[in-house]
Amino acid sequence: MKQSPAAGSVLVVNDWQVVQIGHRNDAEREIALGIAERRREQRRTRHQPGTDPRRTS
């Protein structure tokens, strides 16, 4: 016996599949590598006394 959804309810169906992992081209890969390096450097300097990653000079 099937029950129908209650009035005013929302039925959500998810079916996810991985389409692609990685970058579309070398330019995207280079950008991602640069972002990752900057984030590593920010984490490394964040915990050093006397350094403030928000300051540029």
Short mmCIF file of N, CA and C in Angstrom, two decimals:
data_model
loop_
_atom_site.label_atom_id
_atom_site.label_comp_id
_atom_site.label_asym_id
_atom_site.label_seq_id
_atom_site.Cartn_x
_atom_site.Cartn_y
_atom_site.Cartn_z
N MET A 1 0.84 -1.17 0.00
CA MET A 1 0.00 0.00 0.00
C MET A 1 0.89 1.24 0.00
N LYS A 2 0.72 2.11 -0.99
CA LYS A 2 1.49 3.35 -1.09
C LYS A 2 0.74 4.47 -0.41
N GLN A 3 1.52 5.31 0.28
CA GLN A 3 0.93 6.49 0.90
C GLN A 3 1.30 7.71 0.07
N SER A 4 0.37 8.59 -0.12
CA SER A 4 0.68 9.82 -0.85
C SER A 4 1.26 10.84 0.13
N PRO A 5 2.12 11.74 -0.38
CA PRO A 5 2.72 12.74 0.50
C PRO A 5 1.65 13.65 1.12
N ALA A 6 1.94 14.11 2.31
CA ALA A 6 1.01 15.02 2.99
C ALA A 6 0.92 16.33 2.22
N ALA A 7 -0.19 16.97 2.31
CA ALA A 7 -0.40 18.26 1.65
C ALA A 7 0.62 19.27 2.14
N GLY A 8 1.21 19.99 1.22
CA GLY A 8 2.20 21.01 1.59
C GLY A 8 3.60 20.48 1.79
N SER A 9 3.81 19.18 1.64
CA SER A 9 5.15 18.63 1.82
C SER A 9 5.92 18.70 0.51
N VAL A 10 7.23 18.54 0.61
CA VAL A 10 8.10 18.59 -0.56
C VAL A 10 8.87 17.29 -0.63
N LEU A 11 8.86 16.67 -1.77
CA LEU A 11 9.61 15.43 -1.99
C LEU A 11 10.90 15.80 -2.70
N VAL A 12 12.04 15.40 -2.12
CA VAL A 12 13.34 15.70 -2.71
C VAL A 12 14.01 14.39 -3.09
N VAL A 13 14.44 14.30 -4.34
CA VAL A 13 15.13 13.10 -4.82
C VAL A 13 16.51 13.53 -5.30
N ASN A 14 17.53 12.89 -4.77
CA ASN A 14 18.90 13.21 -5.16
C ASN A 14 19.53 12.01 -5.83
N ASP A 15 20.19 12.26 -6.94
CA ASP A 15 20.95 11.22 -7.64
C ASP A 15 22.21 11.88 -8.17
N TRP A 16 23.29 11.82 -7.39
CA TRP A 16 24.53 12.50 -7.74
C TRP A 16 25.51 11.52 -8.34
N GLN A 17 26.21 11.97 -9.36
CA GLN A 17 27.29 11.19 -9.96
C GLN A 17 28.47 12.12 -10.22
N VAL A 18 29.67 11.60 -9.99
CA VAL A 18 30.87 12.37 -10.29
C VAL A 18 31.04 12.40 -11.80
N VAL A 19 31.17 13.60 -12.35
CA VAL A 19 31.32 13.74 -13.79
C VAL A 19 32.79 13.88 -14.16
N GLN A 20 33.52 14.67 -13.38
CA GLN A 20 34.92 14.89 -13.70
C GLN A 20 35.66 15.31 -12.44
N ILE A 21 36.88 14.87 -12.31
CA ILE A 21 37.75 15.30 -11.22
C ILE A 21 38.98 15.91 -11.87
N GLY A 22 39.36 17.07 -11.42
CA GLY A 22 40.54 17.71 -11.97
C GLY A 22 40.23 19.04 -12.59
N HIS A 23 41.07 19.46 -13.50
CA HIS A 23 40.95 20.76 -14.13
C HIS A 23 40.81 20.58 -15.63
N ARG A 24 40.14 21.52 -16.26
CA ARG A 24 39.87 21.41 -17.70
C ARG A 24 41.12 21.58 -18.55
N ASN A 25 42.07 22.38 -18.07
CA ASN A 25 43.27 22.61 -18.87
C ASN A 25 44.42 23.01 -17.96
N ASP A 26 45.60 23.21 -18.56
CA ASP A 26 46.78 23.55 -17.77
C ASP A 26 46.65 24.89 -17.07
N ALA A 27 45.96 25.84 -17.68
CA ALA A 27 45.79 27.15 -17.06
C ALA A 27 45.01 27.04 -15.75
N GLU A 28 43.94 26.25 -15.74
CA GLU A 28 43.17 26.06 -14.51
C GLU A 28 44.01 25.35 -13.45
N ARG A 29 44.81 24.40 -13.87
CA ARG A 29 45.68 23.68 -12.93
C ARG A 29 46.68 24.63 -12.30
N GLU A 30 47.28 25.52 -13.09
CA GLU A 30 48.24 26.49 -12.57
C GLU A 30 47.58 27.45 -11.58
N ILE A 31 46.38 27.89 -11.89
CA ILE A 31 45.66 28.78 -10.97
C ILE A 31 45.39 28.07 -9.65
N ALA A 32 44.94 26.83 -9.72
CA ALA A 32 44.65 26.05 -8.50
C ALA A 32 45.91 25.83 -7.68
N LEU A 33 47.03 25.55 -8.34
CA LEU A 33 48.29 25.36 -7.62
C LEU A 33 48.72 26.65 -6.92
N GLY A 34 48.54 27.79 -7.58
CA GLY A 34 48.89 29.08 -6.98
C GLY A 34 48.03 29.38 -5.76
N ILE A 35 46.74 29.11 -5.86
CA ILE A 35 45.83 29.33 -4.73
C ILE A 35 46.21 28.43 -3.56
N ALA A 36 46.50 27.17 -3.85
CA ALA A 36 46.87 26.23 -2.78
C ALA A 36 48.16 26.67 -2.09
N GLU A 37 49.14 27.12 -2.87
CA GLU A 37 50.40 27.58 -2.28
C GLU A 37 50.19 28.80 -1.40
N ARG A 38 49.36 29.75 -1.85
CA ARG A 38 49.07 30.94 -1.05
C ARG A 38 48.40 30.57 0.26
N ARG A 39 47.47 29.62 0.21
CA ARG A 39 46.78 29.19 1.44
C ARG A 39 47.74 28.49 2.40
N ARG A 40 48.65 27.67 1.86
CA ARG A 40 49.65 27.02 2.73
C ARG A 40 50.52 28.06 3.40
N GLU A 41 50.96 29.05 2.64
CA GLU A 41 51.80 30.11 3.20
C GLU A 41 51.05 30.90 4.27
N GLN A 42 49.79 31.20 4.04
CA GLN A 42 48.99 31.92 5.03
C GLN A 42 48.85 31.11 6.31
N ARG A 43 48.63 29.81 6.19
CA ARG A 43 48.53 28.96 7.39
C ARG A 43 49.86 28.92 8.13
N ARG A 44 50.96 28.85 7.38
CA ARG A 44 52.28 28.75 7.99
C ARG A 44 52.61 30.04 8.73
N THR A 45 52.32 31.21 8.15
CA THR A 45 52.68 32.47 8.78
C THR A 45 51.68 32.90 9.84
N ARG A 46 50.50 32.37 9.81
CA ARG A 46 49.47 32.75 10.79
C ARG A 46 49.91 32.43 12.21
N HIS A 47 50.68 31.36 12.37
CA HIS A 47 51.03 30.90 13.70
C HIS A 47 52.42 31.36 14.14
N GLN A 48 53.07 32.18 13.34
CA GLN A 48 54.38 32.69 13.72
C GLN A 48 54.21 34.02 14.43
N PRO A 49 54.86 34.21 15.58
CA PRO A 49 54.75 35.47 16.29
C PRO A 49 55.31 36.62 15.46
N GLY A 50 54.63 37.77 15.52
CA GLY A 50 55.10 38.96 14.85
C GLY A 50 54.71 39.05 13.38
N THR A 51 53.98 38.07 12.88
CA THR A 51 53.56 38.14 11.48
C THR A 51 52.05 38.34 11.41
N ASP A 52 51.65 39.17 10.49
CA ASP A 52 50.23 39.42 10.26
C ASP A 52 49.99 39.29 8.76
N PRO A 53 49.35 38.19 8.30
CA PRO A 53 49.17 37.97 6.86
C PRO A 53 48.32 39.03 6.18
N ARG A 54 47.62 39.86 6.95
CA ARG A 54 46.79 40.91 6.36
C ARG A 54 47.60 42.12 5.97
N ARG A 55 48.81 42.23 6.50
CA ARG A 55 49.66 43.39 6.19
C ARG A 55 50.49 43.10 4.95
N THR A 56 50.55 44.06 4.06
CA THR A 56 51.31 43.88 2.81
C THR A 56 52.68 44.52 2.87
N SER A 57 52.96 45.36 3.85
CA SER A 57 54.28 45.98 3.92
C SER A 57 54.79 45.99 5.36
#
